[in-house]
Structure formats: structure tokens, C-alpha cells
Amino acid sequence: MTHAQESARKDMTKKSTTERYTLADLEKWREVTDDVDPPIRLGIFGDPVAHSLSPHMQNAVLRACKIDMQYARFHIRANELRSALRFLRELDFIGVNLTVPHKIAAFAQIDEADKFTSHAEAVNTIRLRDKELIASNTDGEGFLRAIRSEFSVDVRDLRVMILGAGGGTGHAIAWQCALENCERLVLVNRTLEKANALVERLRASFAGPRVLGPLARLEAVPWDEAVLRAQLADIDLLVNATPLGMNPSDFSPVPARLLAPHHMVFDAVYG
């Protein structure tokens, strides 16, 4: 490969790292990407998706490993997911990641899922196998590793509160907490019915004896400052699983005045 060709490939990779494709692009994918080199065979579906750092991270790894393909952003709205996945089955893709708002909705569209994903009923990774969509979810394991790495503690020893428990990330982290048999789990969601529904699915995992006196090991509570203040007195780890933080102008999901020195905080949002 000549220097000019290598420079052109680098420019194309840089473009794919910043460009956002759409459902309309997927429909005419071969035509749209005919001159793209190396080919785009990986990506992330979301709405919004411009904030995602995944292309920067994934393309850096692909280049370092000398893997001849690219990873790109796809702006796919909620009502476009079914069509996007249908197009994906017919294209030369290896797979995609999913972010807001697709993680729960995608579960109904896949052909096969691993055990954890089936429990969580939320998907953040889809790979293609003979035109079938094979789902997995790395949110729970990623959360677990981050807590061990940053705080040198195991989730099983913690009392955990999850903000935004009704979303896909919240589902995955809640199930990971259940699998780790954490001491206590409090689910918070603006739509309380969603948190209550998740509590019912998790209840069997928290059927053991209470070790915290009269406190329930598992419960859903409304998103109310007075309620949060009371609950946080018996919480070690606070998890933000809401989309708040994607935009620099977003307000904090919890007022700083409610946090105490002993609280650990895990923010699932990056950008």
C-alpha cells in the first residue's frame, strides 16, 4: 500500500469515527459505503448517539490489532429499531452495540440470548451468525469489574441503590446485584410501576434471611427527594443508570446535599 493510499484509509476511518449513519443509509448500505475502506462491519445503534465514544475506542483497538474493518455510529430512533435489525441480517456485519433507548426493546427482536441477557431482558451487544441475531449483555459484568477496581470491594458486601432501574442498563445492573447476592437493593424509577415489575422478577434472589434488621433487602421506591434522603442513610453504593449526564447541561440525578462521605457513586453514563 502506498503512503497516499494509507493516508486515504486513515482519513476514511477518521470520517467514520465522527459521522452518523441512519436507517436510510442501512437500507442502501452497499451503495452508501461503496467507497469506504476499510469496510464498516461494526457499530452502535442509539438515539442520541453523537455523544458515544465507542467509535474512538473500538477503532483504535481495530487499528492496533490490524483488523481490517471499522466501527461507526448509527442514529436509530426507537420506532426504527425493528427495521434496522432486519436490514442488519442481510448485510456483511459482525455485530452492533446498543445504547439508549434500544436495550430492552431489542430483546423481543433477537433469535438467541445467553443466560444473563435472558434474565435481564436487556441487550447491549448483538452479533450476527448465519443471519441470526445473537444477544449478550456486558453491562452487569462491566459494572462488577468497575466496582472491584475502583473501590476494592465486592458488590455482595454492599447496599445498592439504582436510579433509573426501569431502563436497560438499570435492569442489567440490578440482575448483577442479585446474582452477587448484595446485602440490599433499592430500585428507583420515575415510573414506579417499572421498578415494581423488576422487583417481582428479582424477588426470589432476595428470599434469604434479613441481616439488616427490619429493612427490606429488596424494594422499589418513588423518585422523591424525601424518600431518597431516608433511603440513602442505609445505602453504600449509588448507581446512576439514567441517561442524565449525556448532555453537559443535564442536572445531577441526585442533589449533592443528599450524599454523605461514606457513599460510593457509579455513573453508567460516559461521554
PDB file of C-alpha atoms in Angstrom:
ATOM      1  CA  MET A   1       0.000   0.000   0.000  1.00  0.00           C
ATOM      2  CA  THR A   2       1.365   3.417  -0.943  1.00  0.00           C
ATOM      3  CA  HIS A   3       1.664   6.292   1.500  1.00  0.00           C
ATOM      4  CA  ALA A   4      -1.177   8.093  -0.300  1.00  0.00           C
ATOM      5  CA  GLN A   5      -3.436   5.038  -0.014  1.00  0.00           C
ATOM      6  CA  GLU A   6      -2.635   4.656   3.680  1.00  0.00           C
ATOM      7  CA  SER A   7      -3.404   8.341   4.266  1.00  0.00           C
ATOM      8  CA  ALA A   8      -6.715   7.966   2.446  1.00  0.00           C
ATOM      9  CA  ARG A   9      -7.642   4.970   4.620  1.00  0.00           C
ATOM     10  CA  LYS A  10      -6.820   6.923   7.779  1.00  0.00           C
ATOM     11  CA  ASP A  11      -8.959   9.823   6.574  1.00  0.00           C
ATOM     12  CA  MET A  12     -11.848   7.450   5.892  1.00  0.00           C
ATOM     13  CA  THR A  13     -11.521   5.887   9.350  1.00  0.00           C
ATOM     14  CA  LYS A  14     -11.494   9.340  10.927  1.00  0.00           C
ATOM     15  CA  LYS A  15     -14.645  10.244   8.990  1.00  0.00           C
ATOM     16  CA  SER A  16     -16.422   7.074  10.133  1.00  0.00           C
ATOM     17  CA  THR A  17     -15.455   7.848  13.718  1.00  0.00           C
ATOM     18  CA  THR A  18     -17.308  11.178  13.557  1.00  0.00           C
ATOM     19  CA  GLU A  19     -20.055  10.520  11.000  1.00  0.00           C
ATOM     20  CA  ARG A  20     -23.519   9.259  11.953  1.00  0.00           C
ATOM     21  CA  TYR A  21     -25.379   6.888   9.689  1.00  0.00           C
ATOM     22  CA  THR A  22     -29.159   6.418   9.671  1.00  0.00           C
ATOM     23  CA  LEU A  23     -31.837   3.864   8.866  1.00  0.00           C
ATOM     24  CA  ALA A  24     -31.998   5.285   5.341  1.00  0.00           C
ATOM     25  CA  ASP A  25     -28.275   4.580   4.973  1.00  0.00           C
ATOM     26  CA  LEU A  26     -28.713   0.983   6.129  1.00  0.00           C
ATOM     27  CA  GLU A  27     -31.440   0.483   3.540  1.00  0.00           C
ATOM     28  CA  LYS A  28     -28.951   1.387   0.784  1.00  0.00           C
ATOM     29  CA  TRP A  29     -25.838   0.321   2.664  1.00  0.00           C
ATOM     30  CA  ARG A  30     -23.792  -1.126  -0.166  1.00  0.00           C
ATOM     31  CA  GLU A  31     -24.388   1.966  -2.270  1.00  0.00           C
ATOM     32  CA  VAL A  32     -23.734   4.397   0.601  1.00  0.00           C
ATOM     33  CA  THR A  33     -20.482   2.729   1.671  1.00  0.00           C
ATOM     34  CA  ASP A  34     -19.168   1.588  -1.688  1.00  0.00           C
ATOM     35  CA  ASP A  35     -16.019   3.730  -1.349  1.00  0.00           C
ATOM     36  CA  VAL A  36     -15.475   3.196   2.394  1.00  0.00           C
ATOM     37  CA  ASP A  37     -12.195   1.438   3.149  1.00  0.00           C
ATOM     38  CA  PRO A  38     -11.712  -0.408   5.421  1.00  0.00           C
ATOM     39  CA  PRO A  39     -15.356  -1.557   5.469  1.00  0.00           C
ATOM     40  CA  ILE A  40     -17.738  -0.738   8.310  1.00  0.00           C
ATOM     41  CA  ARG A  41     -18.772  -4.049   9.875  1.00  0.00           C
ATOM     42  CA  LEU A  42     -19.385  -2.947  13.468  1.00  0.00           C
ATOM     43  CA  GLY A  43     -21.305  -0.106  15.075  1.00  0.00           C
ATOM     44  CA  ILE A  44     -23.546   1.280  17.779  1.00  0.00           C
ATOM     45  CA  PHE A  45     -27.293   1.969  17.483  1.00  0.00           C
ATOM     46  CA  GLY A  46     -28.756   4.729  19.652  1.00  0.00           C
ATOM     47  CA  ASP A  47     -30.811   7.912  19.947  1.00  0.00           C
ATOM     48  CA  PRO A  48     -28.972  10.084  20.817  1.00  0.00           C
ATOM     49  CA  VAL A  49     -25.704   8.601  19.648  1.00  0.00           C
ATOM     50  CA  ALA A  50     -23.486  11.607  18.796  1.00  0.00           C
ATOM     51  CA  HIS A  51     -22.055  11.576  22.331  1.00  0.00           C
ATOM     52  CA  SER A  52     -20.836   7.979  22.110  1.00  0.00           C
ATOM     53  CA  LEU A  53     -17.104   7.446  22.440  1.00  0.00           C
ATOM     54  CA  SER A  54     -17.388   3.846  21.260  1.00  0.00           C
ATOM     55  CA  PRO A  55     -16.122   4.535  17.700  1.00  0.00           C
ATOM     56  CA  HIS A  56     -12.989   6.232  19.034  1.00  0.00           C
ATOM     57  CA  MET A  57     -12.228   3.358  21.407  1.00  0.00           C
ATOM     58  CA  GLN A  58     -13.182   0.499  19.102  1.00  0.00           C
ATOM     59  CA  ASN A  59     -11.447   1.874  16.013  1.00  0.00           C
ATOM     60  CA  ALA A  60      -8.262   2.456  17.997  1.00  0.00           C
ATOM     61  CA  VAL A  61      -8.285  -1.207  19.022  1.00  0.00           C
ATOM     62  CA  LEU A  62      -9.082  -2.388  15.495  1.00  0.00           C
ATOM     63  CA  ARG A  63      -6.145  -0.395  14.117  1.00  0.00           C
ATOM     64  CA  ALA A  64      -3.786  -1.588  16.858  1.00  0.00           C
ATOM     65  CA  CYS A  65      -4.751  -5.205  16.185  1.00  0.00           C
ATOM     66  CA  LYS A  66      -4.502  -4.676  12.413  1.00  0.00           C
ATOM     67  CA  ILE A  67      -8.104  -5.804  11.909  1.00  0.00           C
ATOM     68  CA  ASP A  68      -9.306  -4.522   8.556  1.00  0.00           C
ATOM     69  CA  MET A  69     -12.703  -3.052   9.435  1.00  0.00           C
ATOM     70  CA  GLN A  70     -14.338  -0.031  11.077  1.00  0.00           C
ATOM     71  CA  TYR A  71     -16.894   0.726  13.781  1.00  0.00           C
ATOM     72  CA  ALA A  72     -19.430   3.555  13.275  1.00  0.00           C
ATOM     73  CA  ARG A  73     -22.345   5.383  14.898  1.00  0.00           C
ATOM     74  CA  PHE A  74     -25.918   4.782  13.734  1.00  0.00           C
ATOM     75  CA  HIS A  75     -28.650   7.230  14.702  1.00  0.00           C
ATOM     76  CA  ILE A  76     -31.558   4.809  15.009  1.00  0.00           C
ATOM     77  CA  ARG A  77     -34.785   6.057  16.609  1.00  0.00           C
ATOM     78  CA  ALA A  78     -36.972   3.864  18.804  1.00  0.00           C
ATOM     79  CA  ASN A  79     -39.522   3.257  16.049  1.00  0.00           C
ATOM     80  CA  GLU A  80     -36.742   2.326  13.599  1.00  0.00           C
ATOM     81  CA  LEU A  81     -35.053  -0.458  15.560  1.00  0.00           C
ATOM     82  CA  ARG A  82     -37.042  -3.362  14.104  1.00  0.00           C
ATOM     83  CA  SER A  83     -36.271  -2.235  10.540  1.00  0.00           C
ATOM     84  CA  ALA A  84     -32.619  -1.547  11.330  1.00  0.00           C
ATOM     85  CA  LEU A  85     -32.138  -5.049  12.711  1.00  0.00           C
ATOM     86  CA  ARG A  86     -33.941  -6.537   9.724  1.00  0.00           C
ATOM     87  CA  PHE A  87     -31.528  -4.773   7.343  1.00  0.00           C
ATOM     88  CA  LEU A  88     -28.600  -5.848   9.503  1.00  0.00           C
ATOM     89  CA  ARG A  89     -29.433  -9.531   8.952  1.00  0.00           C
ATOM     90  CA  GLU A  90     -28.774  -9.110   5.225  1.00  0.00           C
ATOM     91  CA  LEU A  91     -25.512  -7.149   5.469  1.00  0.00           C
ATOM     92  CA  ASP A  92     -21.894  -8.137   5.986  1.00  0.00           C
ATOM     93  CA  PHE A  93     -21.826  -7.005   9.612  1.00  0.00           C
ATOM     94  CA  ILE A  94     -20.198  -8.809  12.514  1.00  0.00           C
ATOM     95  CA  GLY A  95     -22.430  -7.079  15.061  1.00  0.00           C
ATOM     96  CA  VAL A  96     -23.526  -3.924  16.846  1.00  0.00           C
ATOM     97  CA  ASN A  97     -23.752  -2.453  20.311  1.00  0.00           C
ATOM     98  CA  LEU A  98     -26.986  -0.923  21.593  1.00  0.00           C
ATOM     99  CA  THR A  99     -27.475   2.110  23.779  1.00  0.00           C
ATOM    100  CA  VAL A 100     -30.470   4.249  24.822  1.00  0.00           C
ATOM    101  CA  PRO A 101     -33.334   3.627  24.029  1.00  0.00           C
ATOM    102  CA  HIS A 102     -32.897   0.180  22.475  1.00  0.00           C
ATOM    103  CA  LYS A 103     -31.617  -2.230  25.130  1.00  0.00           C
ATOM    104  CA  ILE A 104     -34.987  -3.526  26.327  1.00  0.00           C
ATOM    105  CA  ALA A 105     -36.830  -3.225  23.003  1.00  0.00           C
ATOM    106  CA  ALA A 106     -34.167  -5.279  21.220  1.00  0.00           C
ATOM    107  CA  PHE A 107     -34.782  -8.294  23.437  1.00  0.00           C
ATOM    108  CA  ALA A 108     -38.001  -9.057  21.548  1.00  0.00           C
ATOM    109  CA  GLN A 109     -36.170  -8.922  18.203  1.00  0.00           C
ATOM    110  CA  ILE A 110     -33.283 -11.325  18.780  1.00  0.00           C
ATOM    111  CA  ASP A 111     -33.051 -15.033  17.943  1.00  0.00           C
ATOM    112  CA  GLU A 112     -30.880 -16.236  20.811  1.00  0.00           C
ATOM    113  CA  ALA A 113     -29.523 -14.865  24.092  1.00  0.00           C
ATOM    114  CA  ASP A 114     -27.122 -16.009  26.770  1.00  0.00           C
ATOM    115  CA  LYS A 115     -28.370 -16.791  30.273  1.00  0.00           C
ATOM    116  CA  PHE A 116     -27.645 -13.391  31.812  1.00  0.00           C
ATOM    117  CA  THR A 117     -29.284 -11.490  28.951  1.00  0.00           C
ATOM    118  CA  SER A 118     -32.350 -13.707  29.239  1.00  0.00           C
ATOM    119  CA  HIS A 119     -32.607 -12.841  32.931  1.00  0.00           C
ATOM    120  CA  ALA A 120     -32.096  -9.115  32.405  1.00  0.00           C
ATOM    121  CA  GLU A 121     -34.284  -8.994  29.277  1.00  0.00           C
ATOM    122  CA  ALA A 122     -31.962  -6.259  28.049  1.00  0.00           C
ATOM    123  CA  VAL A 123     -29.361  -6.348  25.269  1.00  0.00           C
ATOM    124  CA  ASN A 124     -26.272  -4.240  24.702  1.00  0.00           C
ATOM    125  CA  THR A 125     -24.459  -6.408  22.158  1.00  0.00           C
ATOM    126  CA  ILE A 126     -25.728  -8.259  19.086  1.00  0.00           C
ATOM    127  CA  ARG A 127     -23.569 -10.416  16.864  1.00  0.00           C
ATOM    128  CA  LEU A 128     -24.594 -11.920  13.547  1.00  0.00           C
ATOM    129  CA  ARG A 129     -24.434 -15.657  12.973  1.00  0.00           C
ATOM    130  CA  ASP A 130     -25.883 -17.005   9.720  1.00  0.00           C
ATOM    131  CA  LYS A 131     -28.301 -14.043   9.579  1.00  0.00           C
ATOM    132  CA  GLU A 132     -29.449 -14.703  13.152  1.00  0.00           C
ATOM    133  CA  LEU A 133     -29.165 -12.095  15.918  1.00  0.00           C
ATOM    134  CA  ILE A 134     -27.312 -13.476  18.941  1.00  0.00           C
ATOM    135  CA  ALA A 135     -27.648 -11.260  22.020  1.00  0.00           C
ATOM    136  CA  SER A 136     -25.482 -10.677  25.055  1.00  0.00           C
ATOM    137  CA  ASN A 137     -25.138  -8.015  27.725  1.00  0.00           C
ATOM    138  CA  THR A 138     -21.850  -6.814  29.201  1.00  0.00           C
ATOM    139  CA  ASP A 139     -23.322  -4.055  31.394  1.00  0.00           C
ATOM    140  CA  GLY A 140     -23.557  -6.228  34.507  1.00  0.00           C
ATOM    141  CA  GLU A 141     -20.059  -7.664  34.289  1.00  0.00           C
ATOM    142  CA  GLY A 142     -18.622  -4.252  33.419  1.00  0.00           C
ATOM    143  CA  PHE A 143     -20.297  -2.769  36.480  1.00  0.00           C
ATOM    144  CA  LEU A 144     -18.946  -5.558  38.677  1.00  0.00           C
ATOM    145  CA  ARG A 145     -15.382  -5.122  37.467  1.00  0.00           C
ATOM    146  CA  ALA A 146     -15.520  -1.341  37.851  1.00  0.00           C
ATOM    147  CA  ILE A 147     -16.678  -1.562  41.468  1.00  0.00           C
ATOM    148  CA  ARG A 148     -13.930  -4.030  42.336  1.00  0.00           C
ATOM    149  CA  SER A 149     -11.309  -1.960  40.532  1.00  0.00           C
ATOM    150  CA  GLU A 150     -12.271   1.497  41.796  1.00  0.00           C
ATOM    151  CA  PHE A 151     -13.477   0.732  45.314  1.00  0.00           C
ATOM    152  CA  SER A 152     -11.693  -2.554  46.140  1.00  0.00           C
ATOM    153  CA  VAL A 153     -14.925  -4.078  47.384  1.00  0.00           C
ATOM    154  CA  ASP A 154     -17.309  -6.766  46.165  1.00  0.00           C
ATOM    155  CA  VAL A 155     -20.905  -5.920  45.307  1.00  0.00           C
ATOM    156  CA  ARG A 156     -22.105  -8.746  47.554  1.00  0.00           C
ATOM    157  CA  ASP A 157     -20.972  -6.699  50.558  1.00  0.00           C
ATOM    158  CA  LEU A 158     -22.852  -3.548  49.553  1.00  0.00           C
ATOM    159  CA  ARG A 159     -26.250  -1.950  49.952  1.00  0.00           C
ATOM    160  CA  VAL A 160     -27.051  -0.628  46.483  1.00  0.00           C
ATOM    161  CA  MET A 161     -29.479   1.952  45.107  1.00  0.00           C
ATOM    162  CA  ILE A 162     -30.086   2.114  41.342  1.00  0.00           C
ATOM    163  CA  LEU A 163     -31.520   5.284  39.821  1.00  0.00           C
ATOM    164  CA  GLY A 164     -33.242   4.587  36.517  1.00  0.00           C
ATOM    165  CA  ALA A 165     -33.927   0.943  37.277  1.00  0.00           C
ATOM    166  CA  GLY A 166     -36.587   0.757  34.573  1.00  0.00           C
ATOM    167  CA  GLY A 167     -34.120   1.091  31.692  1.00  0.00           C
ATOM    168  CA  GLY A 168     -31.880  -1.474  30.051  1.00  0.00           C
ATOM    169  CA  THR A 169     -28.725  -0.541  31.952  1.00  0.00           C
ATOM    170  CA  GLY A 170     -30.648  -0.500  35.227  1.00  0.00           C
ATOM    171  CA  HIS A 171     -32.078  -3.954  34.512  1.00  0.00           C
ATOM    172  CA  ALA A 172     -28.636  -5.410  33.840  1.00  0.00           C
ATOM    173  CA  ILE A 173     -27.026  -3.898  36.930  1.00  0.00           C
ATOM    174  CA  ALA A 174     -29.965  -4.963  39.115  1.00  0.00           C
ATOM    175  CA  TRP A 175     -29.647  -8.548  37.910  1.00  0.00           C
ATOM    176  CA  GLN A 176     -25.901  -8.493  38.506  1.00  0.00           C
ATOM    177  CA  CYS A 177     -26.511  -7.287  42.056  1.00  0.00           C
ATOM    178  CA  ALA A 178     -28.999 -10.126  42.537  1.00  0.00           C
ATOM    179  CA  LEU A 179     -26.550 -12.713  41.204  1.00  0.00           C
ATOM    180  CA  GLU A 180     -23.896 -11.376  43.568  1.00  0.00           C
ATOM    181  CA  ASN A 181     -26.394 -11.578  46.449  1.00  0.00           C
ATOM    182  CA  CYS A 182     -25.794  -7.974  47.506  1.00  0.00           C
ATOM    183  CA  GLU A 183     -26.872  -7.074  51.023  1.00  0.00           C
ATOM    184  CA  ARG A 184     -29.657  -4.746  49.911  1.00  0.00           C
ATOM    185  CA  LEU A 185     -31.043  -3.409  46.628  1.00  0.00           C
ATOM    186  CA  VAL A 186     -33.283  -0.359  46.250  1.00  0.00           C
ATOM    187  CA  LEU A 187     -34.707   0.382  42.800  1.00  0.00           C
ATOM    188  CA  VAL A 188     -35.707   3.937  41.909  1.00  0.00           C
ATOM    189  CA  ASN A 189     -37.562   4.931  38.761  1.00  0.00           C
ATOM    190  CA  ARG A 190     -39.742   7.848  37.737  1.00  0.00           C
ATOM    191  CA  THR A 191     -42.313   5.313  36.548  1.00  0.00           C
ATOM    192  CA  LEU A 192     -42.606   3.310  39.756  1.00  0.00           C
ATOM    193  CA  GLU A 193     -44.564   0.525  38.045  1.00  0.00           C
ATOM    194  CA  LYS A 194     -41.454  -0.422  36.051  1.00  0.00           C
ATOM    195  CA  ALA A 195     -39.355  -0.681  39.204  1.00  0.00           C
ATOM    196  CA  ASN A 196     -42.073  -2.718  40.932  1.00  0.00           C
ATOM    197  CA  ALA A 197     -42.206  -5.122  37.990  1.00  0.00           C
ATOM    198  CA  LEU A 198     -38.450  -5.657  38.219  1.00  0.00           C
ATOM    199  CA  VAL A 199     -38.709  -6.243  41.971  1.00  0.00           C
ATOM    200  CA  GLU A 200     -41.164  -9.082  41.342  1.00  0.00           C
ATOM    201  CA  ARG A 201     -38.760 -10.720  38.909  1.00  0.00           C
ATOM    202  CA  LEU A 202     -35.848 -10.366  41.335  1.00  0.00           C
ATOM    203  CA  ARG A 203     -37.699 -11.356  44.493  1.00  0.00           C
ATOM    204  CA  ALA A 204     -36.591 -14.997  44.570  1.00  0.00           C
ATOM    205  CA  SER A 205     -32.943 -13.891  44.641  1.00  0.00           C
ATOM    206  CA  PHE A 206     -33.527 -11.945  47.866  1.00  0.00           C
ATOM    207  CA  ALA A 207     -35.560 -14.563  49.723  1.00  0.00           C
ATOM    208  CA  GLY A 208     -32.821 -15.271  52.260  1.00  0.00           C
ATOM    209  CA  PRO A 209     -32.852 -14.073  55.872  1.00  0.00           C
ATOM    210  CA  ARG A 210     -32.654 -10.368  56.593  1.00  0.00           C
ATOM    211  CA  VAL A 211     -29.336  -9.349  58.076  1.00  0.00           C
ATOM    212  CA  LEU A 212     -30.182  -5.656  58.348  1.00  0.00           C
ATOM    213  CA  GLY A 213     -32.930  -5.798  60.947  1.00  0.00           C
ATOM    214  CA  PRO A 214     -36.361  -4.664  59.756  1.00  0.00           C
ATOM    215  CA  LEU A 215     -35.091  -3.212  56.459  1.00  0.00           C
ATOM    216  CA  ALA A 216     -36.301  -4.976  53.331  1.00  0.00           C
ATOM    217  CA  ARG A 217     -33.464  -6.452  51.276  1.00  0.00           C
ATOM    218  CA  LEU A 218     -35.255  -5.565  48.046  1.00  0.00           C
ATOM    219  CA  GLU A 219     -37.698  -2.763  47.327  1.00  0.00           C
ATOM    220  CA  ALA A 220     -38.808  -0.191  44.770  1.00  0.00           C
ATOM    221  CA  VAL A 221     -39.336   3.414  45.826  1.00  0.00           C
ATOM    222  CA  PRO A 222     -40.605   6.562  44.075  1.00  0.00           C
ATOM    223  CA  TRP A 223     -38.249   9.244  42.803  1.00  0.00           C
ATOM    224  CA  ASP A 224     -38.906  11.722  45.575  1.00  0.00           C
ATOM    225  CA  GLU A 225     -36.256  13.714  47.442  1.00  0.00           C
ATOM    226  CA  ALA A 226     -37.650  12.962  50.890  1.00  0.00           C
ATOM    227  CA  VAL A 227     -37.816   9.245  50.095  1.00  0.00           C
ATOM    228  CA  LEU A 228     -34.305   9.231  48.643  1.00  0.00           C
ATOM    229  CA  ARG A 229     -32.939  11.055  51.681  1.00  0.00           C
ATOM    230  CA  ALA A 230     -34.387   8.433  54.023  1.00  0.00           C
ATOM    231  CA  GLN A 231     -33.218   5.509  51.886  1.00  0.00           C
ATOM    232  CA  LEU A 232     -29.685   6.811  51.357  1.00  0.00           C
ATOM    233  CA  ALA A 233     -28.997   6.558  55.073  1.00  0.00           C
ATOM    234  CA  ASP A 234     -28.872   2.783  54.558  1.00  0.00           C
ATOM    235  CA  ILE A 235     -27.090   2.711  51.185  1.00  0.00           C
ATOM    236  CA  ASP A 236     -23.388   2.269  50.400  1.00  0.00           C
ATOM    237  CA  LEU A 237     -23.368   2.481  46.600  1.00  0.00           C
ATOM    238  CA  LEU A 238     -25.453   4.823  44.451  1.00  0.00           C
ATOM    239  CA  VAL A 239     -25.752   3.922  40.745  1.00  0.00           C
ATOM    240  CA  ASN A 240     -26.831   6.355  38.042  1.00  0.00           C
ATOM    241  CA  ALA A 241     -28.404   4.217  35.302  1.00  0.00           C
ATOM    242  CA  THR A 242     -30.412   7.113  33.852  1.00  0.00           C
ATOM    243  CA  PRO A 243     -29.476   8.982  30.649  1.00  0.00           C
ATOM    244  CA  LEU A 244     -28.767  12.087  32.743  1.00  0.00           C
ATOM    245  CA  GLY A 245     -25.206  13.174  32.063  1.00  0.00           C
ATOM    246  CA  MET A 246     -25.175  12.568  28.321  1.00  0.00           C
ATOM    247  CA  ASN A 247     -25.655  16.295  27.821  1.00  0.00           C
ATOM    248  CA  PRO A 248     -23.272  18.664  29.646  1.00  0.00           C
ATOM    249  CA  SER A 249     -26.264  20.802  30.641  1.00  0.00           C
ATOM    250  CA  ASP A 250     -28.045  17.919  32.406  1.00  0.00           C
ATOM    251  CA  PHE A 251     -28.729  18.328  36.100  1.00  0.00           C
ATOM    252  CA  SER A 252     -27.482  15.765  38.610  1.00  0.00           C
ATOM    253  CA  PRO A 253     -29.977  12.937  39.200  1.00  0.00           C
ATOM    254  CA  VAL A 254     -29.410  13.347  42.955  1.00  0.00           C
ATOM    255  CA  PRO A 255     -28.780  16.657  44.729  1.00  0.00           C
ATOM    256  CA  ALA A 256     -25.313  16.788  46.261  1.00  0.00           C
ATOM    257  CA  ARG A 257     -26.887  17.645  49.613  1.00  0.00           C
ATOM    258  CA  LEU A 258     -28.232  14.082  49.851  1.00  0.00           C
ATOM    259  CA  LEU A 259     -24.806  12.466  49.575  1.00  0.00           C
ATOM    260  CA  ALA A 260     -22.668  11.588  52.578  1.00  0.00           C
ATOM    261  CA  PRO A 261     -18.900  10.949  52.797  1.00  0.00           C
ATOM    262  CA  HIS A 262     -19.428   7.181  53.003  1.00  0.00           C
ATOM    263  CA  HIS A 263     -21.354   6.973  49.727  1.00  0.00           C
ATOM    264  CA  MET A 264     -19.723   5.420  46.677  1.00  0.00           C
ATOM    265  CA  VAL A 265     -21.119   6.543  43.308  1.00  0.00           C
ATOM    266  CA  PHE A 266     -21.114   4.671  39.998  1.00  0.00           C
ATOM    267  CA  ASP A 267     -22.139   6.660  36.916  1.00  0.00           C
ATOM    268  CA  ALA A 268     -23.060   4.423  33.973  1.00  0.00           C
ATOM    269  CA  VAL A 269     -23.041   7.431  31.625  1.00  0.00           C
ATOM    270  CA  TYR A 270     -19.862   8.357  29.811  1.00  0.00           C
ATOM    271  CA  GLY A 271     -19.297  10.882  27.078  1.00  0.00           C
TER     272      GLY A 271
END
